[in-house]
PDB file of C-alpha atoms in Angstrom:
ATOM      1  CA  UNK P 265     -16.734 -27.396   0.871  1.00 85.00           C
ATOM      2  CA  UNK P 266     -20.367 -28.348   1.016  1.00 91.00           C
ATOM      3  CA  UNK P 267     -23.309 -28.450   3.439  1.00 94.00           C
ATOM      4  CA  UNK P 268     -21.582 -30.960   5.620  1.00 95.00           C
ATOM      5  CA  UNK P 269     -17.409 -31.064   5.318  1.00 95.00           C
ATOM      6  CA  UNK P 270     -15.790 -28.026   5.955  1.00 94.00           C
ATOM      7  CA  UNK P 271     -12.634 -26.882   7.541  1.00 94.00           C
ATOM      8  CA  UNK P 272     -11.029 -23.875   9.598  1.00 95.00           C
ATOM      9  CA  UNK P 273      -8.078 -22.811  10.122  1.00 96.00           C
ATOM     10  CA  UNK P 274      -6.710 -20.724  13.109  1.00 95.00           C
ATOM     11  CA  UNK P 275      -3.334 -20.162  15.268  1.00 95.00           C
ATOM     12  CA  UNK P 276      -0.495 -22.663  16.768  1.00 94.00           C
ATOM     13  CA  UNK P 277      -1.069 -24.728  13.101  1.00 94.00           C
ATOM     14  CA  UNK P 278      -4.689 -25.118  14.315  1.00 95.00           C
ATOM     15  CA  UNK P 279      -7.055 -26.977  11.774  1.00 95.00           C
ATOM     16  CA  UNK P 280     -10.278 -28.846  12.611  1.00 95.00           C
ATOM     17  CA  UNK P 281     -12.562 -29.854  10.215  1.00 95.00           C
ATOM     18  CA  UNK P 282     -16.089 -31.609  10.316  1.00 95.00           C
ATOM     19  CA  UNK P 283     -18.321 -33.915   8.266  1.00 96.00           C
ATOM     20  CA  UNK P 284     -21.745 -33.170  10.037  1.00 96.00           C
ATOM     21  CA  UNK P 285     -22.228 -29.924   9.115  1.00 95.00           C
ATOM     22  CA  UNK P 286     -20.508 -28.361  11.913  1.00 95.00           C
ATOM     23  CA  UNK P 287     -21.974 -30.437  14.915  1.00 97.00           C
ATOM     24  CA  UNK P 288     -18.807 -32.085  15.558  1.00 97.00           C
ATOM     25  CA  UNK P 289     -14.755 -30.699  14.697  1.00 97.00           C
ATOM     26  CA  UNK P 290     -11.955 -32.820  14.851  1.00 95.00           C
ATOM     27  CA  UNK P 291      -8.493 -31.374  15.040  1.00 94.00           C
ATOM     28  CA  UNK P 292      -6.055 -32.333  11.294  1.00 93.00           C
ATOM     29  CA  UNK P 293      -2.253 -33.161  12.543  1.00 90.00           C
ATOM     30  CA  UNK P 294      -0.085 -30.461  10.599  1.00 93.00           C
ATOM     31  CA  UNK P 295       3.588 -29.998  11.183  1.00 92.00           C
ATOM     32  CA  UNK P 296       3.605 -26.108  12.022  1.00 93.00           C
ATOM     33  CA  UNK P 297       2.847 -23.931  15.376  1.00 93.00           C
ATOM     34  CA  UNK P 298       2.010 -20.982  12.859  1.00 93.00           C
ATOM     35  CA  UNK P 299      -0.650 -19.095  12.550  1.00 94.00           C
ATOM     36  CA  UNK P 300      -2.931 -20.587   9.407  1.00 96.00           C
ATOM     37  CA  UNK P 301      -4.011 -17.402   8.195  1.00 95.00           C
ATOM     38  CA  UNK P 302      -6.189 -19.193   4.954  1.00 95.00           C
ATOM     39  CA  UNK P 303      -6.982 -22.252   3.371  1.00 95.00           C
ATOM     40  CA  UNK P 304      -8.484 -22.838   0.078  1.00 95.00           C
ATOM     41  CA  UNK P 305     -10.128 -26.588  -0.639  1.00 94.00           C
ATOM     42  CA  UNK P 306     -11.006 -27.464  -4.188  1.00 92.00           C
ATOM     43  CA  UNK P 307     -12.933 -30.549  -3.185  1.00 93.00           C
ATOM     44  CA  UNK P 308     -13.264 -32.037   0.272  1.00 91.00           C
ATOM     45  CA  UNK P 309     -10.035 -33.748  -0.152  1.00 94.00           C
ATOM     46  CA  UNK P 310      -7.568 -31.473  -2.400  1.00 95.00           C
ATOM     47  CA  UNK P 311      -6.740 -28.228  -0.299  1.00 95.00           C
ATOM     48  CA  UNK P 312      -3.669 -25.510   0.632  1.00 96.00           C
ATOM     49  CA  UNK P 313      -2.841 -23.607   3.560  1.00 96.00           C
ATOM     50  CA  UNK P 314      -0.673 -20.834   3.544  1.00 95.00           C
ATOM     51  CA  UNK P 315       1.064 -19.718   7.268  1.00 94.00           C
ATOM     52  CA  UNK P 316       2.178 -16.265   9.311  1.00 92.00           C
ATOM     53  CA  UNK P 317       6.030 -18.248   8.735  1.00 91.00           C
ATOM     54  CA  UNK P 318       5.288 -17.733   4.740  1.00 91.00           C
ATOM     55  CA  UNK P 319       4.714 -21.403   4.564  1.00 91.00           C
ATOM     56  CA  UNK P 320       2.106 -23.134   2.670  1.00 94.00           C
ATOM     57  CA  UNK P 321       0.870 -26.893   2.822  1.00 95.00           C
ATOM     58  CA  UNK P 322      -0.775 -28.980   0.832  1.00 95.00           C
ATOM     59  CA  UNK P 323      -3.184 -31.804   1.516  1.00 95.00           C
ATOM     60  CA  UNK P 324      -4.828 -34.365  -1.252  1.00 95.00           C
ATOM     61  CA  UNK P 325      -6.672 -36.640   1.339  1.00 95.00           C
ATOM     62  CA  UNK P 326      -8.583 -34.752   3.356  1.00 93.00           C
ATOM     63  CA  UNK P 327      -6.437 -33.124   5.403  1.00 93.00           C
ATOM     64  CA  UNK P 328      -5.024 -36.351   7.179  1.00 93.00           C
ATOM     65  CA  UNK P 329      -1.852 -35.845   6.109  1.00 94.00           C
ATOM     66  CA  UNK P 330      -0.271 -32.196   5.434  1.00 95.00           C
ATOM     67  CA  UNK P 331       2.693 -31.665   2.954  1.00 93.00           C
ATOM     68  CA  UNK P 332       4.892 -28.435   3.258  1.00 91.00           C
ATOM     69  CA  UNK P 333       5.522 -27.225  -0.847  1.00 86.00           C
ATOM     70  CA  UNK P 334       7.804 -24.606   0.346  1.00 72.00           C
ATOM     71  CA  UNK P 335       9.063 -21.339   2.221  1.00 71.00           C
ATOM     72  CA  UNK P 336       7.804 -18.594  -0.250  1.00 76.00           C
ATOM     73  CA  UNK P 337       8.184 -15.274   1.644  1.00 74.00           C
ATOM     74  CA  UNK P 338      10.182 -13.978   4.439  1.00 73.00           C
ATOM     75  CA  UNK P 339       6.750 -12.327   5.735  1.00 83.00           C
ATOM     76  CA  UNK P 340       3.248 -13.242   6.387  1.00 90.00           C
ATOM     77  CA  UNK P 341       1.138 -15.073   4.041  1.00 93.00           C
ATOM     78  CA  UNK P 342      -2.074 -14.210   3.940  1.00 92.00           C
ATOM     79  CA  UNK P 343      -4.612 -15.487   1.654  1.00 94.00           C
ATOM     80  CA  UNK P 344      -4.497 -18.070  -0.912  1.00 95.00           C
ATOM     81  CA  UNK P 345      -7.032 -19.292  -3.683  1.00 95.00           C
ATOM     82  CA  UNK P 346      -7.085 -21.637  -6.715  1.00 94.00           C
ATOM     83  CA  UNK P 347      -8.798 -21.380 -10.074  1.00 93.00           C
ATOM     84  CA  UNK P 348      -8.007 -25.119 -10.857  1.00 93.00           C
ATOM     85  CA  UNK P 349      -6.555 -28.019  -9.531  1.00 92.00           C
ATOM     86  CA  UNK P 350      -3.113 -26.850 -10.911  1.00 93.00           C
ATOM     87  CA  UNK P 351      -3.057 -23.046 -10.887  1.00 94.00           C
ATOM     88  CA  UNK P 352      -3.301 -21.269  -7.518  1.00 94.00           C
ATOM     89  CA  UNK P 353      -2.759 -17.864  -5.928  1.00 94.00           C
ATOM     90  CA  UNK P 354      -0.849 -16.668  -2.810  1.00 94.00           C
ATOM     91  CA  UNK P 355      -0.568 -13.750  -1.250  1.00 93.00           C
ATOM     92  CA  UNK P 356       1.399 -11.863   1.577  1.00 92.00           C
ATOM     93  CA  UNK P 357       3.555  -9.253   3.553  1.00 87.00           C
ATOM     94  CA  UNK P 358       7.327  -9.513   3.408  1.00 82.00           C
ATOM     95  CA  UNK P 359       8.657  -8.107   6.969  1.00 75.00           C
ATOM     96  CA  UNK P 360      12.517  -7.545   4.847  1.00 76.00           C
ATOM     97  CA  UNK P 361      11.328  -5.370   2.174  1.00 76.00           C
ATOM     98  CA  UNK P 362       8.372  -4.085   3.633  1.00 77.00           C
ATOM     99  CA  UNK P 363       6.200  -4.803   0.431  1.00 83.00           C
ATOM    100  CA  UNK P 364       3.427  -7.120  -0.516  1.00 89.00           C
ATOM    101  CA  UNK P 365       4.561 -10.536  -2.294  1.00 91.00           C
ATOM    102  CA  UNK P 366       2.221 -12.514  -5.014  1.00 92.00           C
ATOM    103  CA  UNK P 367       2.920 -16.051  -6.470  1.00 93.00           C
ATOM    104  CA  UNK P 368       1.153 -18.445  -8.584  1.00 93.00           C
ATOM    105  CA  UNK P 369       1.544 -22.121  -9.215  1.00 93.00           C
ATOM    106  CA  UNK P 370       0.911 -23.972 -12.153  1.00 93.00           C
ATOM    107  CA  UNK P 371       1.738 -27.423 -10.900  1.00 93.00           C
ATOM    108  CA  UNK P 372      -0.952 -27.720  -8.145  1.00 91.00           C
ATOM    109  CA  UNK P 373       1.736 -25.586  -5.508  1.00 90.00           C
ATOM    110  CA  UNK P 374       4.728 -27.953  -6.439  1.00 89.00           C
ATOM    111  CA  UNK P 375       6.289 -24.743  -7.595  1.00 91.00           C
ATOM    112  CA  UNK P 376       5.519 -20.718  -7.712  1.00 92.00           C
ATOM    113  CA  UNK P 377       6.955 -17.481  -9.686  1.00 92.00           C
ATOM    114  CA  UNK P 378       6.406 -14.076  -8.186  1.00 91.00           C
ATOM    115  CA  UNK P 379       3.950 -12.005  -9.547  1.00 91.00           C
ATOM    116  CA  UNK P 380       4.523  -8.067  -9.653  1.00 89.00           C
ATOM    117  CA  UNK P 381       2.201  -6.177  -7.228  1.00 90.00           C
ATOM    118  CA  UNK P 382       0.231  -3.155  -7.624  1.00 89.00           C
ATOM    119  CA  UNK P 383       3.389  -0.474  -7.025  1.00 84.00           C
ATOM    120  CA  UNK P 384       3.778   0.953  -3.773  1.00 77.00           C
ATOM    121  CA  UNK P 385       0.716  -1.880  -2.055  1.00 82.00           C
ATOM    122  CA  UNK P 386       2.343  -2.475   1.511  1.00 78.00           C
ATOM    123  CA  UNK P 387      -0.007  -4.123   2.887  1.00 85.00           C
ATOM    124  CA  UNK P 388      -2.562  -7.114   1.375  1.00 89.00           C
ATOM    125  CA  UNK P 389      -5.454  -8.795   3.427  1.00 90.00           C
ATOM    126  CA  UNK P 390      -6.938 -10.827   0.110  1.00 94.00           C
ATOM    127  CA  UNK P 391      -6.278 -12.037  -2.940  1.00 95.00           C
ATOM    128  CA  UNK P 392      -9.199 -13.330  -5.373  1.00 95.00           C
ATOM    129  CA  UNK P 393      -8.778 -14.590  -9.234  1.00 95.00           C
ATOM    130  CA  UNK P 394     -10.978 -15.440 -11.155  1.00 94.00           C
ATOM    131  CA  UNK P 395      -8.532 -17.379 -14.040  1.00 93.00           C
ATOM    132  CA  UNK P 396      -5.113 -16.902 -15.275  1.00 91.00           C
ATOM    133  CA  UNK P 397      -5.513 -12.971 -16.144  1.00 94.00           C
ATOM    134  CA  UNK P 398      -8.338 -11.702 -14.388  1.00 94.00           C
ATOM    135  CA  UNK P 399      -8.165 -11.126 -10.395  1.00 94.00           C
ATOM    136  CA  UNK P 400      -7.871  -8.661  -7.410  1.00 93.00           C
ATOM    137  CA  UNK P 401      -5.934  -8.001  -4.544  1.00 94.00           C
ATOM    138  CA  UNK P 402      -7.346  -6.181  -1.502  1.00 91.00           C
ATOM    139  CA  UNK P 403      -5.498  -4.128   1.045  1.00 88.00           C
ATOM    140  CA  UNK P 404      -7.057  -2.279   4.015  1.00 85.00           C
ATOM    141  CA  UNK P 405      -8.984   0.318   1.782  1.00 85.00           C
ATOM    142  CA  UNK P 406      -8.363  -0.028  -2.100  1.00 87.00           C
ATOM    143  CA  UNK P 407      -8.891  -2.890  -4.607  1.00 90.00           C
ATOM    144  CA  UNK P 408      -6.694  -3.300  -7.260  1.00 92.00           C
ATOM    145  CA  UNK P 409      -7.686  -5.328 -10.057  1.00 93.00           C
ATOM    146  CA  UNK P 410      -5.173  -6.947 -12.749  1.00 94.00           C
ATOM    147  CA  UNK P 411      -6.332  -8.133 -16.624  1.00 94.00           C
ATOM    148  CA  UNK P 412      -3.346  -9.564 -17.581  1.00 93.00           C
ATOM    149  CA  UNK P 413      -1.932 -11.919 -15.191  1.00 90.00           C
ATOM    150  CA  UNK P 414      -0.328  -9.006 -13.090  1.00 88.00           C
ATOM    151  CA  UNK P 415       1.723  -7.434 -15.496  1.00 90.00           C
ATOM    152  CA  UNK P 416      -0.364  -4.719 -14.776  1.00 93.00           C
ATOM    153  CA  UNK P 417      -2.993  -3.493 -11.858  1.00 94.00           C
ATOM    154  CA  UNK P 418      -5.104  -0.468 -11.737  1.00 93.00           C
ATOM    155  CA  UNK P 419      -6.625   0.953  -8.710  1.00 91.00           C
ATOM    156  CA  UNK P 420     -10.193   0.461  -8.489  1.00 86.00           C
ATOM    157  CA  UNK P 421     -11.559   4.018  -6.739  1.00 68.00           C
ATOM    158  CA  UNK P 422     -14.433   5.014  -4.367  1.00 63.00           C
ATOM    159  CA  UNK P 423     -14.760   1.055  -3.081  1.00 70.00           C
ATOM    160  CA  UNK P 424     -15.141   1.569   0.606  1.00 64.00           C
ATOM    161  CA  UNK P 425     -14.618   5.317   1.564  1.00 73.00           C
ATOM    162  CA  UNK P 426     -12.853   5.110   5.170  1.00 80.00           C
ATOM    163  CA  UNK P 427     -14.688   1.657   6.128  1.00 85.00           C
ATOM    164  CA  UNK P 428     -11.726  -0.370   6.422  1.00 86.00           C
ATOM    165  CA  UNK P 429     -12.440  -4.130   4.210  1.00 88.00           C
ATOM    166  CA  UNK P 430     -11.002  -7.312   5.081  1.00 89.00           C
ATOM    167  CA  UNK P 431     -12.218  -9.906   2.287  1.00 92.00           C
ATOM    168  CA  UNK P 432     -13.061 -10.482  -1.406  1.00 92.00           C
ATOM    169  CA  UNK P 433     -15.272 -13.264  -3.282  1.00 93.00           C
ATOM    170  CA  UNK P 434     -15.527 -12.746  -6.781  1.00 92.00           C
ATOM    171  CA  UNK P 435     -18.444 -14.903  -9.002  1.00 90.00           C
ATOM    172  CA  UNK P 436     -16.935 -13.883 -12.147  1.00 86.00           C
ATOM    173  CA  UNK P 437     -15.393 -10.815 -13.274  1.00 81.00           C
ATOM    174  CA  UNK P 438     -18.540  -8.486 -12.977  1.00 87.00           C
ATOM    175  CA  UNK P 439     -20.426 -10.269  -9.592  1.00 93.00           C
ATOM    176  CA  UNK P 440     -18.565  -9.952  -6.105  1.00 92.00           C
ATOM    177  CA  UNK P 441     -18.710  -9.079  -2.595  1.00 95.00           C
ATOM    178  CA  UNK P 442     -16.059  -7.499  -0.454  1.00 92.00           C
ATOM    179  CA  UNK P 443     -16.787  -7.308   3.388  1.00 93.00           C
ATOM    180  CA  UNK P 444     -15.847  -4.990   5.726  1.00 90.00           C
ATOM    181  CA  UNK P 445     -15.440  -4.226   9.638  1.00 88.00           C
ATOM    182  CA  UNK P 446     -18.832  -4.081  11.211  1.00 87.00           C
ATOM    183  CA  UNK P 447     -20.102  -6.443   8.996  1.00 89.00           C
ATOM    184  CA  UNK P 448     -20.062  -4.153   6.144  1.00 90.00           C
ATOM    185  CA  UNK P 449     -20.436  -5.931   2.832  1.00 93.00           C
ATOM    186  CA  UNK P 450     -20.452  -4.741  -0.878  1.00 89.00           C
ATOM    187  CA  UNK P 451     -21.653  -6.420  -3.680  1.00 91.00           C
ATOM    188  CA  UNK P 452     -20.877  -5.267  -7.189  1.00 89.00           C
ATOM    189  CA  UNK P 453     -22.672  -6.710 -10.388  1.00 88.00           C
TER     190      UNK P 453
END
């Protein structure tokens, strides 16, 4: 969040977060045994979680008290991010169909719609907007990248080769970085 609050999220509904900069973690009660596979704070004491259970949770005081906004998926969710204080991303792997699930909120996670997918994406690691049209979802070796709210997605070629990536941080919609195993990173501008 900044150089001295941050928080981390892990399995059995794990989160610690600290206020010196690391030095010191203390554990955040949450009411889930999942794995936390993400968490996205806006400020130090507005931020979501989404779980393994499809699960996400909500806090708005620093993570001293946890609020469950809903079961979204049958599957895995996996990574989560927010644009604004209202309108937020989530992403994941439904186990039933055997596809990859998107929702947004526009009421700060209170409620979400599905979002189509990039057709025939069965598997999703991250998920990265940059507002309400422009963003990207990454799976274990293509980035797709959507202008109009996910209507649409086109396959972004020739991002990786066969070095398999695991995460996305977007600037804007030119400036990025998407890392990789081996601590591979990309940047494009």
């Amino acid at each position: 969040i900044n150089e001295n609050i941050g928080y981390a999220v892990g399995e059995g509904g794990k989160v610690i977060k600290t206020t010196d900069g690391g030095t010191t973690w203390t554990q955040q009660n949450i009411s889930t045994t999942a794995l936390l596979y993400d968490s996205y704070f806006l400020t130090d004491q507005k931020g979501w979680i989404c779980t393994s259970e499809g699960y996400v949770f909500k806090t708005t005081d620093g993570g001293t008290n946890w609020i469950g906004v809903g079961v979204l998926s049958s599957g895995s969710l996996i990574a989560i991010d927010f644009i604004s204080a209202t309108t937020g991303f989530v992403v994941g792997d439904n186990f039933t169909s055997g596809f990859v699930e998107i929702y947004k909120t526009a009421d700060a996670g209170s409620g979400w719609s599905a979002i189509n997918p990039p057709l025939g994406m069965s598997s999703v690691l991250d998920i990265e907007f940059i507002d309400d049209l422009k963003g990207f979802v990454l799976d274990y070796y293509d980035l797709y990248y959507t202008s109009d709210g996910g209507l649409s997605w086109v396959l972004i070629s020739d991002i990786s080769g066969s070095i398999q990536l695991s995460r996305i941080e977007m600037l804007d919609s030119q400036i990025g970085w998407i890392t990789g195993v081996n601590g591979v990173i990309f940047k494009t501008t």
